[in-house]
């Protein structure tokens, strides 16, 4: 084998920062502090890192890391779905508010007005 005579092993199918996080996890049973951070500034990077680490963990059969990455991706998906629902609710509320205001403008009838 060529690897036995060389001091360096080249891994072409993984980014260096992903490999460093994988190696850190293998030796310390924990991810580096910045690997899957959830602050809003790096949320996209954390999701991307979780995706890359999931692939690497699957390739090298690191089951606990796979579970951590899957959970991170699931939480992100739930968070995005919740945000989308909130945006849709705000849109519906705005629609009904606008419709109510238009009704007042057209008919001159507002809340508390009308037939008695």
mmCIF file of N, CA, C and O in Angstrom, residues 14-85:
data_model
loop_
_atom_site.group_PDB
_atom_site.id
_atom_site.type_symbol
_atom_site.label_atom_id
_atom_site.label_comp_id
_atom_site.label_asym_id
_atom_site.label_seq_id
_atom_site.Cartn_x
_atom_site.Cartn_y
_atom_site.Cartn_z
ATOM 1 N N UNK A 14 -13.529 15.516 1.000
ATOM 2 C CA UNK A 14 -14.033 16.166 2.205
ATOM 3 C C UNK A 14 -13.279 17.480 2.402
ATOM 4 O O UNK A 14 -12.063 17.532 2.222
ATOM 5 N N UNK A 15 -14.016 18.519 2.766
ATOM 6 C CA UNK A 15 -13.386 19.801 3.038
ATOM 7 C C UNK A 15 -12.576 19.708 4.326
ATOM 8 O O UNK A 15 -12.923 18.963 5.238
ATOM 9 N N UNK A 16 -11.510 20.492 4.398
ATOM 10 C CA UNK A 16 -10.584 20.418 5.529
ATOM 11 C C UNK A 16 -11.275 20.710 6.864
ATOM 12 O O UNK A 16 -11.055 19.998 7.850
ATOM 13 N N UNK A 17 -12.124 21.737 6.907
ATOM 14 C CA UNK A 17 -12.773 22.079 8.183
ATOM 15 C C UNK A 17 -13.746 20.986 8.631
ATOM 16 O O UNK A 17 -13.940 20.779 9.826
ATOM 17 N N UNK A 18 -14.321 20.276 7.685
ATOM 18 C CA UNK A 18 -15.213 19.158 8.033
ATOM 19 C C UNK A 18 -14.383 18.016 8.610
ATOM 20 O O UNK A 18 -14.745 17.429 9.637
ATOM 21 N N UNK A 19 -13.258 17.737 7.978
ATOM 22 C CA UNK A 19 -12.384 16.670 8.479
ATOM 23 C C UNK A 19 -11.868 17.006 9.873
ATOM 24 O O UNK A 19 -11.827 16.148 10.758
ATOM 25 N N UNK A 20 -11.493 18.271 10.083
ATOM 26 C CA UNK A 20 -10.999 18.673 11.409
ATOM 27 C C UNK A 20 -12.072 18.472 12.473
ATOM 28 O O UNK A 20 -11.787 18.012 13.582
ATOM 29 N N UNK A 21 -13.316 18.813 12.146
ATOM 30 C CA UNK A 21 -14.410 18.614 13.105
ATOM 31 C C UNK A 21 -14.662 17.129 13.345
ATOM 32 O O UNK A 21 -14.911 16.711 14.480
ATOM 33 N N UNK A 22 -14.595 16.324 12.287
ATOM 34 C CA UNK A 22 -14.756 14.874 12.411
ATOM 35 C C UNK A 22 -13.657 14.293 13.295
ATOM 36 O O UNK A 22 -13.928 13.524 14.224
ATOM 37 N N UNK A 23 -12.427 14.687 13.036
ATOM 38 C CA UNK A 23 -11.292 14.205 13.831
ATOM 39 C C UNK A 23 -11.436 14.627 15.298
ATOM 40 O O UNK A 23 -11.218 13.828 16.208
ATOM 41 N N UNK A 24 -11.837 15.858 15.508
ATOM 42 C CA UNK A 24 -12.048 16.364 16.873
ATOM 43 C C UNK A 24 -13.094 15.514 17.584
ATOM 44 O O UNK A 24 -12.917 15.133 18.747
ATOM 45 N N UNK A 25 -14.175 15.193 16.886
ATOM 46 C CA UNK A 25 -15.237 14.385 17.482
ATOM 47 C C UNK A 25 -14.735 12.983 17.805
ATOM 48 O O UNK A 25 -15.034 12.435 18.876
ATOM 49 N N UNK A 26 -13.993 12.386 16.905
ATOM 50 C CA UNK A 26 -13.497 11.021 17.121
ATOM 51 C C UNK A 26 -12.584 10.957 18.336
ATOM 52 O O UNK A 26 -12.690 10.038 19.152
ATOM 53 N N UNK A 27 -11.721 11.951 18.502
ATOM 54 C CA UNK A 27 -10.771 11.915 19.617
ATOM 55 C C UNK A 27 -11.355 12.408 20.935
ATOM 56 O O UNK A 27 -10.927 11.993 21.997
ATOM 57 N N UNK A 28 -12.332 13.310 20.887
ATOM 58 C CA UNK A 28 -12.829 13.916 22.122
ATOM 59 C C UNK A 28 -14.295 13.619 22.416
ATOM 60 O O UNK A 28 -14.825 14.067 23.422
ATOM 61 N N UNK A 29 -14.975 12.934 21.517
ATOM 62 C CA UNK A 29 -16.389 12.613 21.676
ATOM 63 C C UNK A 29 -17.231 13.870 21.878
ATOM 64 O O UNK A 29 -18.207 13.879 22.610
ATOM 65 N N UNK A 30 -16.814 14.933 21.222
ATOM 66 C CA UNK A 30 -17.552 16.199 21.260
ATOM 67 C C UNK A 30 -17.155 16.999 20.028
ATOM 68 O O UNK A 30 -16.044 16.865 19.514
ATOM 69 N N UNK A 31 -18.083 17.819 19.583
ATOM 70 C CA UNK A 31 -17.780 18.673 18.443
ATOM 71 C C UNK A 31 -17.073 19.928 18.917
ATOM 72 O O UNK A 31 -17.275 20.374 20.047
ATOM 73 N N UNK A 32 -16.262 20.524 18.060
ATOM 74 C CA UNK A 32 -15.683 21.821 18.417
ATOM 75 C C UNK A 32 -16.803 22.823 18.687
ATOM 76 O O UNK A 32 -17.905 22.701 18.136
ATOM 77 N N UNK A 33 -16.554 23.806 19.526
ATOM 78 C CA UNK A 33 -17.584 24.765 19.917
ATOM 79 C C UNK A 33 -18.268 25.435 18.733
ATOM 80 O O UNK A 33 -19.456 25.693 18.769
ATOM 81 N N UNK A 34 -17.547 25.719 17.682
ATOM 82 C CA UNK A 34 -18.122 26.463 16.561
ATOM 83 C C UNK A 34 -18.736 25.576 15.487
ATOM 84 O O UNK A 34 -19.341 26.075 14.552
ATOM 85 N N UNK A 35 -18.615 24.274 15.601
ATOM 86 C CA UNK A 35 -19.051 23.380 14.523
ATOM 87 C C UNK A 35 -20.532 23.503 14.204
ATOM 88 O O UNK A 35 -20.906 23.640 13.044
ATOM 89 N N UNK A 36 -21.394 23.436 15.192
ATOM 90 C CA UNK A 36 -22.834 23.470 14.942
ATOM 91 C C UNK A 36 -23.505 24.598 15.722
ATOM 92 O O UNK A 36 -24.627 24.456 16.192
ATOM 93 N N UNK A 37 -22.806 25.724 15.855
ATOM 94 C CA UNK A 37 -23.364 26.872 16.567
ATOM 95 C C UNK A 37 -24.690 27.281 15.964
ATOM 96 O O UNK A 37 -24.881 27.205 14.766
ATOM 97 N N UNK A 38 -25.600 27.779 16.805
ATOM 98 C CA UNK A 38 -26.933 28.124 16.331
ATOM 99 C C UNK A 38 -27.221 29.614 16.371
ATOM 100 O O UNK A 38 -28.360 30.021 16.282
ATOM 101 N N UNK A 39 -26.198 30.455 16.512
ATOM 102 C CA UNK A 39 -26.481 31.887 16.479
ATOM 103 C C UNK A 39 -26.936 32.255 15.076
ATOM 104 O O UNK A 39 -26.598 31.591 14.097
ATOM 105 N N UNK A 40 -27.703 33.316 14.972
ATOM 106 C CA UNK A 40 -28.306 33.664 13.683
ATOM 107 C C UNK A 40 -27.258 33.973 12.618
ATOM 108 O O UNK A 40 -27.499 33.774 11.439
ATOM 109 N N UNK A 41 -26.084 34.471 13.024
ATOM 110 C CA UNK A 41 -25.052 34.818 12.051
ATOM 111 C C UNK A 41 -24.515 33.601 11.312
ATOM 112 O O UNK A 41 -24.171 33.674 10.142
ATOM 113 N N UNK A 42 -24.427 32.487 12.002
ATOM 114 C CA UNK A 42 -23.813 31.309 11.397
ATOM 115 C C UNK A 42 -24.788 30.152 11.247
ATOM 116 O O UNK A 42 -24.373 29.015 11.081
ATOM 117 N N UNK A 43 -26.088 30.434 11.299
ATOM 118 C CA UNK A 43 -27.082 29.357 11.233
ATOM 119 C C UNK A 43 -26.963 28.577 9.933
ATOM 120 O O UNK A 43 -27.016 27.348 9.942
ATOM 121 N N UNK A 44 -26.800 29.268 8.807
ATOM 122 C CA UNK A 44 -26.672 28.573 7.526
ATOM 123 C C UNK A 44 -25.398 27.747 7.497
ATOM 124 O O UNK A 44 -25.388 26.626 7.006
ATOM 125 N N UNK A 45 -24.312 28.305 8.036
ATOM 126 C CA UNK A 45 -23.058 27.568 8.067
ATOM 127 C C UNK A 45 -23.176 26.334 8.960
ATOM 128 O O UNK A 45 -22.612 25.296 8.661
ATOM 129 N N UNK A 46 -23.907 26.465 10.061
ATOM 130 C CA UNK A 46 -24.085 25.325 10.966
ATOM 131 C C UNK A 46 -24.878 24.219 10.283
ATOM 132 O O UNK A 46 -24.574 23.045 10.443
ATOM 133 N N UNK A 47 -25.881 24.594 9.513
ATOM 134 C CA UNK A 47 -26.676 23.602 8.784
ATOM 135 C C UNK A 47 -25.812 22.927 7.721
ATOM 136 O O UNK A 47 -25.823 21.706 7.575
ATOM 137 N N UNK A 48 -25.053 23.729 7.006
ATOM 138 C CA UNK A 48 -24.158 23.178 5.988
ATOM 139 C C UNK A 48 -23.131 22.241 6.627
ATOM 140 O O UNK A 48 -22.862 21.160 6.110
ATOM 141 N N UNK A 49 -22.575 22.660 7.755
ATOM 142 C CA UNK A 49 -21.599 21.819 8.459
ATOM 143 C C UNK A 49 -22.257 20.521 8.914
ATOM 144 O O UNK A 49 -21.675 19.444 8.776
ATOM 145 N N UNK A 50 -23.480 20.609 9.428
ATOM 146 C CA UNK A 50 -24.185 19.395 9.860
ATOM 147 C C UNK A 50 -24.401 18.447 8.686
ATOM 148 O O UNK A 50 -24.262 17.235 8.829
ATOM 149 N N UNK A 51 -24.723 19.011 7.526
ATOM 150 C CA UNK A 51 -24.915 18.173 6.337
ATOM 151 C C UNK A 51 -23.614 17.479 5.946
ATOM 152 O O UNK A 51 -23.586 16.271 5.682
ATOM 153 N N UNK A 52 -22.523 18.248 5.913
ATOM 154 C CA UNK A 52 -21.220 17.676 5.545
ATOM 155 C C UNK A 52 -20.756 16.645 6.576
ATOM 156 O O UNK A 52 -20.235 15.584 6.207
ATOM 157 N N UNK A 53 -20.941 16.974 7.859
ATOM 158 C CA UNK A 53 -20.533 16.032 8.906
ATOM 159 C C UNK A 53 -21.368 14.761 8.882
ATOM 160 O O UNK A 53 -20.857 13.681 9.170
ATOM 161 N N UNK A 54 -22.635 14.889 8.523
ATOM 162 C CA UNK A 54 -23.490 13.700 8.423
ATOM 163 C C UNK A 54 -22.962 12.756 7.344
ATOM 164 O O UNK A 54 -22.873 11.543 7.546
ATOM 165 N N UNK A 55 -22.571 13.315 6.221
ATOM 166 C CA UNK A 55 -22.007 12.499 5.131
ATOM 167 C C UNK A 55 -20.712 11.827 5.603
ATOM 168 O O UNK A 55 -20.508 10.628 5.394
ATOM 169 N N UNK A 56 -19.849 12.611 6.252
ATOM 170 C CA UNK A 56 -18.576 12.067 6.728
ATOM 171 C C UNK A 56 -18.804 10.999 7.802
ATOM 172 O O UNK A 56 -18.162 9.939 7.774
ATOM 173 N N UNK A 57 -19.724 11.274 8.728
ATOM 174 C CA UNK A 57 -20.003 10.302 9.792
ATOM 175 C C UNK A 57 -20.562 9.007 9.217
ATOM 176 O O UNK A 57 -20.242 7.917 9.693
ATOM 177 N N UNK A 58 -21.385 9.135 8.197
ATOM 178 C CA UNK A 58 -21.922 7.942 7.548
ATOM 179 C C UNK A 58 -20.811 7.170 6.842
ATOM 180 O O UNK A 58 -20.732 5.949 6.951
ATOM 181 N N UNK A 59 -19.951 7.885 6.161
ATOM 182 C CA UNK A 59 -18.860 7.246 5.421
ATOM 183 C C UNK A 59 -17.924 6.487 6.359
ATOM 184 O O UNK A 59 -17.456 5.393 6.049
ATOM 185 N N UNK A 60 -17.632 7.086 7.539
ATOM 186 C CA UNK A 60 -16.690 6.469 8.465
ATOM 187 C C UNK A 60 -17.386 5.766 9.632
ATOM 188 O O UNK A 60 -16.738 5.386 10.605
ATOM 189 N N UNK A 61 -18.705 5.606 9.536
ATOM 190 C CA UNK A 61 -19.493 4.839 10.496
ATOM 191 C C UNK A 61 -19.343 5.354 11.932
ATOM 192 O O UNK A 61 -19.094 4.581 12.858
ATOM 193 N N UNK A 62 -19.518 6.666 12.097
ATOM 194 C CA UNK A 62 -19.478 7.286 13.424
ATOM 195 C C UNK A 62 -20.929 7.556 13.813
ATOM 196 O O UNK A 62 -21.481 8.621 13.545
ATOM 197 N N UNK A 63 -21.532 6.552 14.436
ATOM 198 C CA UNK A 63 -22.978 6.565 14.672
ATOM 199 C C UNK A 63 -23.450 7.726 15.546
ATOM 200 O O UNK A 63 -24.457 8.348 15.271
ATOM 201 N N UNK A 64 -22.736 8.010 16.631
ATOM 202 C CA UNK A 64 -23.177 9.086 17.529
ATOM 203 C C UNK A 64 -23.141 10.441 16.817
ATOM 204 O O UNK A 64 -24.040 11.256 16.980
ATOM 205 N N UNK A 65 -22.146 10.678 16.015
ATOM 206 C CA UNK A 65 -22.069 11.928 15.257
ATOM 207 C C UNK A 65 -23.206 11.998 14.243
ATOM 208 O O UNK A 65 -23.789 13.070 14.030
ATOM 209 N N UNK A 66 -23.545 10.884 13.643
ATOM 210 C CA UNK A 66 -24.686 10.859 12.716
ATOM 211 C C UNK A 66 -25.963 11.277 13.433
ATOM 212 O O UNK A 66 -26.735 12.089 12.908
ATOM 213 N N UNK A 67 -26.175 10.760 14.642
ATOM 214 C CA UNK A 67 -27.378 11.115 15.396
ATOM 215 C C UNK A 67 -27.392 12.615 15.720
ATOM 216 O O UNK A 67 -28.431 13.272 15.605
ATOM 217 N N UNK A 68 -26.253 13.155 16.122
ATOM 218 C CA UNK A 68 -26.168 14.577 16.456
ATOM 219 C C UNK A 68 -26.488 15.431 15.236
ATOM 220 O O UNK A 68 -27.250 16.398 15.324
ATOM 221 N N UNK A 69 -25.923 15.084 14.097
ATOM 222 C CA UNK A 69 -26.150 15.856 12.871
ATOM 223 C C UNK A 69 -27.604 15.756 12.413
ATOM 224 O O UNK A 69 -28.197 16.762 12.003
ATOM 225 N N UNK A 70 -28.178 14.571 12.488
ATOM 226 C CA UNK A 70 -29.582 14.400 12.097
ATOM 227 C C UNK A 70 -30.492 15.234 12.986
ATOM 228 O O UNK A 70 -31.442 15.854 12.509
ATOM 229 N N UNK A 71 -30.200 15.272 14.280
ATOM 230 C CA UNK A 71 -31.009 16.057 15.216
ATOM 231 C C UNK A 71 -30.889 17.550 14.899
ATOM 232 O O UNK A 71 -31.871 18.278 14.917
ATOM 233 N N UNK A 72 -29.676 18.003 14.609
ATOM 234 C CA UNK A 72 -29.467 19.412 14.249
ATOM 235 C C UNK A 72 -30.269 19.758 12.999
ATOM 236 O O UNK A 72 -30.938 20.791 12.942
ATOM 237 N N UNK A 73 -30.218 18.916 12.009
ATOM 238 C CA UNK A 73 -30.952 19.165 10.753
ATOM 239 C C UNK A 73 -32.454 19.104 10.980
ATOM 240 O O UNK A 73 -33.205 19.902 10.421
ATOM 241 N N UNK A 74 -32.908 18.191 11.829
ATOM 242 C CA UNK A 74 -34.339 18.105 12.132
ATOM 243 C C UNK A 74 -34.812 19.367 12.843
ATOM 244 O O UNK A 74 -35.834 19.941 12.499
ATOM 245 N N UNK A 75 -34.046 19.820 13.843
ATOM 246 C CA UNK A 75 -34.411 21.048 14.563
ATOM 247 C C UNK A 75 -34.448 22.246 13.624
ATOM 248 O O UNK A 75 -35.322 23.096 13.729
ATOM 249 N N UNK A 76 -33.509 22.308 12.708
ATOM 250 C CA UNK A 76 -33.479 23.407 11.750
ATOM 251 C C UNK A 76 -34.700 23.360 10.835
ATOM 252 O O UNK A 76 -35.312 24.387 10.551
ATOM 253 N N UNK A 77 -35.081 22.157 10.411
ATOM 254 C CA UNK A 77 -36.254 22.005 9.550
ATOM 255 C C UNK A 77 -37.522 22.434 10.287
ATOM 256 O O UNK A 77 -38.362 23.137 9.737
ATOM 257 N N UNK A 78 -37.642 22.032 11.546
ATOM 258 C CA UNK A 78 -38.798 22.424 12.356
ATOM 259 C C UNK A 78 -38.813 23.932 12.541
ATOM 260 O O UNK A 78 -39.850 24.581 12.418
ATOM 261 N N UNK A 79 -37.658 24.508 12.801
ATOM 262 C CA UNK A 79 -37.555 25.955 12.994
ATOM 263 C C UNK A 79 -37.963 26.705 11.730
ATOM 264 O O UNK A 79 -38.699 27.689 11.786
ATOM 265 N N UNK A 80 -37.490 26.233 10.582
ATOM 266 C CA UNK A 80 -37.853 26.876 9.313
ATOM 267 C C UNK A 80 -39.346 26.731 9.043
ATOM 268 O O UNK A 80 -39.984 27.665 8.584
ATOM 269 N N UNK A 81 -39.906 25.561 9.339
ATOM 270 C CA UNK A 81 -41.343 25.358 9.142
ATOM 271 C C UNK A 81 -42.145 26.276 10.048
ATOM 272 O O UNK A 81 -43.142 26.860 9.626
ATOM 273 N N UNK A 82 -41.709 26.426 11.296
ATOM 274 C CA UNK A 82 -42.406 27.306 12.242
ATOM 275 C C UNK A 82 -42.357 28.747 11.763
ATOM 276 O O UNK A 82 -43.352 29.463 11.826
ATOM 277 N N UNK A 83 -41.199 29.167 11.288
ATOM 278 C CA UNK A 83 -41.058 30.538 10.790
ATOM 279 C C UNK A 83 -41.946 30.753 9.567
ATOM 280 O O UNK A 83 -42.595 31.791 9.437
ATOM 281 N N UNK A 84 -42.012 29.767 8.697
ATOM 282 C CA UNK A 84 -42.862 29.888 7.514
ATOM 283 C C UNK A 84 -44.334 30.007 7.917
ATOM 284 O O UNK A 84 -45.072 30.824 7.369
ATOM 285 N N UNK A 85 -44.755 29.209 8.908
ATOM 286 C CA UNK A 85 -46.135 29.296 9.392
ATOM 287 C C UNK A 85 -46.428 30.662 9.999
ATOM 288 O O UNK A 85 -47.491 31.242 9.775
#
